[in-house]
């Protein structure tokens, strides 16, 4: 079979594609618990819930860009999480929290946060007129 | 349990709706079969089958429209017995959002999608050209699957086909067991949940229908592709499909850009694109579709790339289905902020995808060998070769994006595999990168660069080039000129954009080059004939859009970043910025060349809007260069008990936008519950002061200046029968200047007590009054010793150390304790009180009232006077009056009050302000691209017909 241009193009595409996907997968972070995050040292995603019994601080007068709270991971380990943002709205309502970041000196420094809120609009509760 | 006979339910719309959907489902199957027969059958029967197909399809479309109409009826009539109405509307929902409420839910959006398929299908039915039978057969098959999503037929308790929009609330999952449904009149007690206030926005009215029209439009080229294979006419379908491809690309693109505009303008994402999985899922089919359109052009003109055209059109539709799966199956829950809520349709969605993947690919593979390419390969110097390469690059771009977007799917597949081999493979799970933006950007930069370079260059090349040797020099000269103009121009533009790394320099060059060379094509080849310039306009649009992305992205600047804020908690060298700034009402704050002042906040309806002034200062001078105000606001729920969401405001200039967004407000204004929590968290202590007295409390001075019997307060609206008093206090310390605080207390209808606190944010101090202050201001009757007096106008009495003179009478008395009624006979005695030395203390006015033949005594007491007086009788014969007077000075005690110190401020605003330079270039570029596509569609459609 004669080698056609299309074959060369396909070969180049394939090579570039593999290189790109390999490079892309290197970026990806992994899920971890706080315990594992300690070992890994690099950025990980930790899934957990808000520890409502432990302090949660947002004092904009002091620093509008610091919100700290405690999160309990899936092993039940609670850590203080530092977030370089204002306190997200409806934070207390979150059912689940996913934070991305790394452990530093006992605290988890988060670069981003994703809240899973069934939110007040989606819950399976009937608002009755009597309630109001 | 005995079945309950429910009251007031309107069940006919639901039954009718089910019938309509079922009818629609059956007629779509009929249309599919009839059109298939019309494609395959014998020649003389074809016409009959086609007629049947068209009739069935028309019935299908009509029933879909009627079903939609019925849902609107249910929502407008607020029939909360239906879950869909209950979940999406409420009494308070403004009428203009009824459409948004309709497509907020999965069923509504499926029906919207079917509606558009129906409308596009009816165009084909009406035209009835030679492609209509196979195309409509495939389209009907798609409709069969879509309809199955909203059928809501139970086969067994666990297996259900679709979820009906006509389902009853009391039958809904997790609902049936609620005690409320044991009551026959439950309907009288429930109210709708209403539309999520985040979605009560005009973008929610126009974005979904556009996007779904785009989705529906992508289906048509897919149908044509299958039709082309089916009828074994591998070339004839190419001109017919091209206008549809361009139409789909223009509409889907517009839908995506609208989503970006919504995110940018109304939501708080702080940008128009976030590489969110939901956004990516609709971008990928569009990228592939653009590739398909280019392949289509090549195939139509040269006969090359026919296979590519098939594959690209097939893929763009399959990726629409994949995007539907991603956004509707709940699989993105961990990684996206705006997917639909899960409805348990996962397996049905997978079946939908799998069916069309297998059917489409099978058709293609079966016919692949018969699709012939021209014997001679594309020349390196031909337009077809480079368009082919360009399309492949677009596919590549989509592939990389969808790879990272699909991580949740991969994780789930890993779990499925783990289940098969019996191992926990969750260690293999991967999550989106820490920095999502740069992860996607770093690949797409190079793709955009290549597209930029190809987009103009390829226009100069010709299809089936045979005279390259003759034209070579001319083309190379054109390219050379474009290069010579672009390089310095890139340098100049970069002086504005200030890109710092090579990839961005390269992309900037690509964008500038694309603009220059397309203009050069427009000038030299098209000679400014805009009618033929659709592709040139779209390509220039691409370049302009990239410029806009670079400018607004690289020069995006947080004006609200305060350089004086604390550093050190987050690592040095971290490029994270402090995005928020803390503003105190009335106190200008200097940040990044701007003097920013939070001026005021006002509550209008459900919104509390904050006026913030920006004054840009001239560098090095004390002069204002530019000044403007923005008014971001927060929205409360209808009960006004809690804040629902903040809404940004943007100051627009031609060359940049300044976007301001509220990220935090005091707890007091967030919700009544938080306000109560805040109040409860304050540590009050009681102090007591006589008028004129002052004291020191932890270094702060508090003095009671006066008691005010006609107090005012910004939250107090006086009503009849209110008994109110307030204190005038002065607060000062060594640091801050004295302020006057005026807390007050109201007794309403003699029963309810309302306390209105007052606060000095400077002193972090709050004072409020309570029941005890009331008792102190108004001494108890039992403590007073009344003495009877009798006299005429002008008489003078002495009570203890006070001298009292009857100054006169008032036949129209006014007093907070007296409300005039028809038929009242009321007289007030005006008693002037002074000290023995003649210094006036004030006036008291007791009232004598005859109402309905009863006499009433309305006593008057003035704490500042220290006298309580009652007017007990009138003797008309002697023109004299009886009075009871008591000196209350002895009964006066210090007024107790509650003082909280170290109170957090309640007059602040946390604001995020971002500058987006050149963002209008982004919008302009997008408009040009979509406009170019639309122009192309119109021309090709004319050409075809």
Coordinates of N, CA and C in Angstrom, one line a residue, chain A:
Chain A
X1 N 0.8 -1.2 0.0 CA 0.0 0.0 0.0 C 0.9 1.2 0.0
X2 N 0.5 2.2 -0.8 CA 1.2 3.4 -0.9 C 0.9 4.3 0.3
X3 N 1.9 4.9 0.8 CA 1.6 5.8 1.9 C 1.0 7.1 1.4
X4 N -0.1 7.4 2.0 CA -0.8 8.7 1.5 C -0.6 9.8 2.6
X5 N -0.9 11.0 2.2 CA -0.8 12.1 3.1 C -1.7 11.8 4.3
X6 N -2.9 11.3 4.1 CA -3.8 11.0 5.2 C -3.2 10.2 6.2
X7 N -2.3 9.2 5.8 CA -1.7 8.4 6.8 C -0.7 9.1 7.7
X8 N 0.0 10.0 7.0 CA 1.0 10.9 7.7 C 0.2 11.7 8.7
X9 N -0.9 12.4 8.2 CA -1.7 13.2 9.1 C -2.2 12.4 10.3
X10 N -2.7 11.2 10.0 CA -3.2 10.4 11.1 C -2.2 10.1 12.1
X11 N -1.0 9.8 11.6 CA 0.1 9.4 12.5 C 0.5 10.6 13.4
X12 N 0.6 11.8 12.8 CA 0.9 13.0 13.6 C -0.2 13.2 14.6
X13 N -1.4 13.2 14.2 CA -2.6 13.4 15.1 C -2.5 12.4 16.2
X14 N -2.3 11.1 15.9 CA -2.2 10.1 17.0 C -1.2 10.4 18.0
X15 N 0.1 10.7 17.5 CA 1.2 11.0 18.4 C 0.8 12.2 19.3
X16 N 0.4 13.3 18.6 CA 0.1 14.5 19.4 C -1.0 14.3 20.4
X17 N -2.0 13.5 19.9 CA -3.1 13.1 20.8 C -2.7 12.4 22.0
X18 N -1.8 11.4 21.8 CA -1.4 10.6 23.0 C -0.6 11.5 23.9
X19 N 0.3 12.3 23.4 CA 1.1 13.2 24.2 C 0.2 14.2 25.0
X20 N -0.8 14.7 24.3 CA -1.7 15.7 25.0 C -2.5 15.0 26.1
X21 N -3.0 13.8 25.8 CA -3.8 13.2 26.8 C -3.0 12.8 28.0
X22 N -1.7 12.3 27.7 CA -0.8 12.0 28.9 C -0.6 13.2 29.7
X23 N -0.3 14.3 29.0 CA 0.0 15.6 29.7 C -1.3 16.0 30.5
X24 N -2.4 15.8 29.8 CA -3.7 16.3 30.5 C -3.9 15.4 31.8
X25 N -3.6 14.1 31.7 CA -3.9 13.3 32.8 C -2.9 13.6 34.0
X26 N -1.8 14.1 33.6 CA -0.8 14.5 34.7 C -1.4 15.6 35.6
X27 N -2.2 16.5 34.9 CA -2.8 17.6 35.7 C -3.8 17.2 36.7
X28 N -4.4 16.0 36.4 CA -5.6 15.7 37.2 C -5.3 15.5 38.7
X29 N -6.2 15.8 39.5 CA -5.9 15.6 40.9 C -6.6 14.3 41.3
X30 N -6.3 13.9 42.5 CA -7.0 12.7 43.0 C -7.8 13.0 44.2
X31 N -8.7 12.1 44.5 CA -9.6 12.2 45.7 C -8.8 11.6 46.8
X32 N -8.9 12.2 48.0 CA -8.2 11.7 49.1 C -8.9 12.0 50.4
X33 N -8.5 11.4 51.5 CA -9.0 11.8 52.8 C -7.9 12.7 53.4
X34 N -8.2 13.3 54.5 CA -7.2 14.2 55.1 C -5.9 13.4 55.4
X35 N -6.1 12.2 55.9 CA -4.9 11.3 56.2 C -4.1 11.1 55.0
X36 N -4.7 10.8 53.8 CA -3.9 10.6 52.6 C -3.3 11.9 52.1
X37 N -4.0 13.0 52.3 CA -3.5 14.3 51.8 C -2.2 14.6 52.5
X38 N -2.1 14.2 53.8 CA -0.9 14.4 54.6 C 0.3 13.7 53.9
X39 N 0.0 12.5 53.5 CA 1.1 11.6 52.9 C 1.5 12.2 51.5
X40 N 0.5 12.5 50.7 CA 0.7 12.8 49.3 C 1.5 14.2 49.2
X41 N 1.0 15.2 49.9 CA 1.8 16.4 49.9 C 1.3 17.3 48.7
X42 N 0.8 16.8 47.6 CA 0.4 17.6 46.5 C -1.1 17.9 46.6
X43 N -1.6 18.7 45.7 CA -3.0 19.1 45.7 C -3.9 17.9 45.5
X44 N -4.9 17.8 46.4 CA -5.9 16.7 46.3 C -7.3 17.3 46.5
X45 N -8.3 16.4 46.2 CA -9.7 16.8 46.5 C -10.1 16.0 47.6
X46 N -10.7 16.6 48.6 CA -11.2 15.9 49.8 C -12.7 16.1 49.8
X47 N -13.4 15.0 49.9 CA -14.9 15.1 50.0 C -15.3 14.9 51.5
X48 N -16.2 15.7 52.0 CA -16.6 15.6 53.4 C -17.8 16.4 53.7
X49 N -18.1 16.6 54.9 CA -19.2 17.4 55.4 C -18.8 18.4 56.4
X50 N -19.6 19.4 56.5 CA -19.3 20.5 57.4 C -19.4 20.0 58.9
X51 N -18.4 20.2 59.7 CA -18.4 19.9 61.1 C -19.1 21.0 61.8
X52 N -20.4 20.8 62.1 CA -21.2 22.0 62.6 C -20.9 22.2 64.1
X53 N -20.3 21.2 64.7 CA -20.0 21.4 66.2 C -18.7 22.2 66.4
X54 N -17.9 22.4 65.3 CA -16.6 23.1 65.5 C -16.7 24.5 64.9
X55 N -15.8 25.4 65.3 CA -16.0 26.8 64.9 C -15.9 27.0 63.4
X56 N -16.7 28.0 63.0 CA -16.6 28.4 61.6 C -16.5 30.0 61.7
X57 N -15.5 30.5 61.0 CA -15.3 31.9 61.3 C -15.2 32.7 59.9
X58 N -16.0 33.7 59.8 CA -15.8 34.7 58.8 C -16.0 36.0 59.4
X59 N -14.9 36.7 59.5 CA -15.0 38.1 60.1 C -14.4 39.1 59.1
X60 N -15.3 39.6 58.3 CA -14.9 40.5 57.2 C -14.2 41.7 57.7
X61 N -14.5 42.2 58.9 CA -13.9 43.4 59.4 C -12.4 43.1 59.6
X62 N -12.0 41.9 59.9 CA -10.6 41.6 60.1 C -10.0 41.2 58.8
X63 N -10.6 40.3 58.1 CA -10.1 39.9 56.7 C -11.2 39.4 55.9
X64 N -11.6 40.2 54.9 CA -12.8 39.8 54.0 C -12.4 38.6 53.1
X65 N -11.1 38.2 53.1 CA -10.7 37.2 52.2 C -10.3 35.9 52.9
X66 N -10.8 35.8 54.1 CA -10.4 34.5 54.8 C -11.7 34.0 55.5
X67 N -12.0 32.7 55.1 CA -13.1 32.0 55.7 C -12.5 30.7 56.2
X68 N -12.7 30.4 57.5 CA -12.3 29.1 58.0 C -13.4 28.3 58.5
X69 N -13.4 27.0 58.3 CA -14.4 26.2 58.9 C -13.8 24.8 59.1
X70 N -14.5 23.9 59.7 CA -14.0 22.6 60.0 C -14.8 21.6 59.1
X71 N -14.1 20.7 58.5 CA -14.7 19.7 57.7 C -14.3 18.3 58.1
X72 N -15.3 17.4 58.1 CA -15.1 16.0 58.5 C -15.0 15.2 57.2
X73 N -13.9 14.5 57.0 CA -13.8 13.7 55.7 C -14.5 12.4 55.9
X74 N -14.3 11.5 54.9 CA -15.1 10.3 54.9 C -14.7 9.3 56.0
X75 N -13.4 9.5 56.5 CA -13.0 8.7 57.6 C -13.4 9.3 58.9
X76 N -14.1 10.4 58.9 CA -14.6 11.0 60.1 C -13.5 11.9 60.8
X77 N -12.4 12.2 60.1 CA -11.3 13.0 60.6 C -11.7 14.5 60.3
X78 N -11.7 15.3 61.3 CA -12.0 16.7 61.1 C -10.7 17.6 61.0
X79 N -10.7 18.5 60.1 CA -9.6 19.4 60.0 C -10.1 20.8 59.7
X80 N -9.3 21.8 60.1 CA -9.7 23.2 59.8 C -9.3 23.4 58.3
X81 N -10.3 24.1 57.6 CA -10.0 24.4 56.2 C -9.9 25.9 56.1
X82 N -8.9 26.4 55.4 CA -8.7 27.8 55.2 C -9.1 28.1 53.7
X83 N -10.0 29.0 53.5 CA -10.4 29.4 52.1 C -10.1 30.9 51.9
X84 N -9.4 31.2 50.8 CA -9.0 32.5 50.5 C -10.2 33.2 49.8
X85 N -11.4 33.2 50.3 CA -12.5 33.8 49.7 C -13.5 34.3 50.8
X86 N -14.5 35.0 50.3 CA -15.6 35.4 51.2 C -16.4 34.1 51.5
X87 N -17.1 34.1 52.6 CA -17.9 32.9 53.0 C -19.0 32.7 51.9
X88 N -19.0 31.5 51.3 CA -20.0 31.2 50.3 C -21.4 31.3 50.9
X89 N -22.4 31.7 50.1 CA -23.7 31.9 50.5 C -24.3 30.5 50.8
X90 N -25.2 30.5 51.8 CA -25.9 29.2 52.2 C -24.9 28.1 52.5
X91 N -23.8 28.5 53.1 CA -22.8 27.5 53.3 C -23.3 26.4 54.3
X92 N -24.0 26.9 55.3 CA -24.5 25.9 56.4 C -25.4 24.9 55.8
X93 N -26.0 25.2 54.7 CA -27.0 24.2 54.1 C -26.4 23.1 53.4
X94 N -25.1 23.2 53.1 CA -24.4 22.2 52.2 C -24.6 20.8 52.8
X95 N -24.8 19.9 51.9 CA -24.9 18.5 52.3 C -23.5 17.9 52.2
X96 N -22.8 18.3 51.3 CA -21.5 17.8 51.0 C -20.6 18.9 50.5
X97 N -19.3 18.8 50.9 CA -18.3 19.8 50.5 C -17.2 19.1 49.8
X98 N -16.7 19.6 48.6 CA -15.5 19.1 48.0 C -14.5 20.2 48.0
X99 N -13.4 20.1 48.7 CA -12.4 21.1 48.7 C -11.2 20.6 47.9
X100 N -10.5 21.5 47.1 CA -9.3 21.2 46.5 C -8.2 22.0 47.1
X101 N -7.1 21.3 47.4 CA -6.0 22.0 48.0 C -5.0 21.1 48.7
X102 N -4.3 21.6 49.7 CA -3.3 20.8 50.3 C -3.2 21.0 51.8
X103 N -2.6 20.1 52.5 CA -2.5 20.2 53.9 C -1.2 21.0 54.2
X104 N -1.3 22.0 55.1 CA -0.1 22.7 55.5 C -0.2 22.9 57.0
X105 N 0.7 22.3 57.7 CA 0.8 22.5 59.1 C -0.5 22.3 59.8
X106 N -1.2 21.2 59.5 CA -2.4 20.8 60.2 C -3.6 21.3 59.6
X107 N -3.5 22.4 58.9 CA -4.7 23.0 58.3 C -4.8 22.6 56.8
X108 N -6.0 22.5 56.3 CA -6.1 22.3 54.9 C -6.3 23.6 54.1
X109 N -5.4 24.0 53.3 CA -5.5 25.2 52.6 C -6.2 25.0 51.2
X110 N -7.4 25.5 51.1 CA -8.2 25.1 49.9 C -8.0 26.2 48.8
X111 N -7.9 25.8 47.6 CA -7.8 26.7 46.5 C -9.2 26.9 45.8
X112 N -10.0 25.8 46.0 CA -11.4 26.0 45.5 C -12.3 25.1 46.3
X113 N -13.6 25.4 46.2 CA -14.6 24.7 47.0 C -15.8 24.5 46.1
X114 N -16.4 23.3 46.3 CA -17.7 23.1 45.6 C -18.7 22.5 46.6
X115 N -19.8 23.2 46.7 CA -20.8 22.8 47.7 C -21.9 22.0 47.0
X116 N -22.3 21.0 47.6 CA -23.5 20.3 47.1 C -24.7 20.7 48.0
X117 N -25.5 21.5 47.4 CA -26.7 21.9 48.2 C -28.0 21.4 47.5
X118 N -28.7 20.6 48.2 CA -30.0 20.2 47.7 C -30.8 21.5 47.6
X119 N -30.3 22.4 48.4 CA -30.9 23.8 48.5 C -32.3 23.8 48.9
X120 N -32.7 24.9 49.4 CA -34.1 25.0 49.9 C -35.2 24.8 48.9
X121 N -34.8 24.9 47.6 CA -35.8 24.8 46.6 C -36.0 23.4 46.1
X122 N -35.1 22.5 46.4 CA -35.2 21.2 45.8 C -35.5 20.1 46.9
X123 N -35.6 20.5 48.1 CA -35.9 19.4 49.1 C -37.3 18.9 49.0
X124 N -37.4 17.7 49.5 CA -38.7 17.0 49.4 C -39.6 17.4 50.6
X125 N -39.7 18.7 50.8 CA -40.6 19.1 51.9 C -41.7 19.9 51.4
X126 N -42.9 19.7 52.0 CA -44.0 20.4 51.5 C -44.1 21.7 52.4
X127 N -44.2 22.8 51.8 CA -44.4 24.0 52.6 C -45.9 24.1 52.7
X128 N -46.4 24.1 53.9 CA -47.9 24.3 54.0 C -48.2 25.7 54.4
X129 N -49.4 26.1 54.2 CA -49.7 27.5 54.5 C -49.6 27.8 56.0
X130 N -49.9 26.7 56.7 CA -49.9 26.8 58.2 C -48.5 27.2 58.7
X131 N -47.5 26.7 58.0 CA -46.1 27.0 58.5 C -45.8 28.4 58.6
X132 N -46.5 29.2 57.8 CA -46.0 30.6 57.6 C -46.8 31.6 58.4

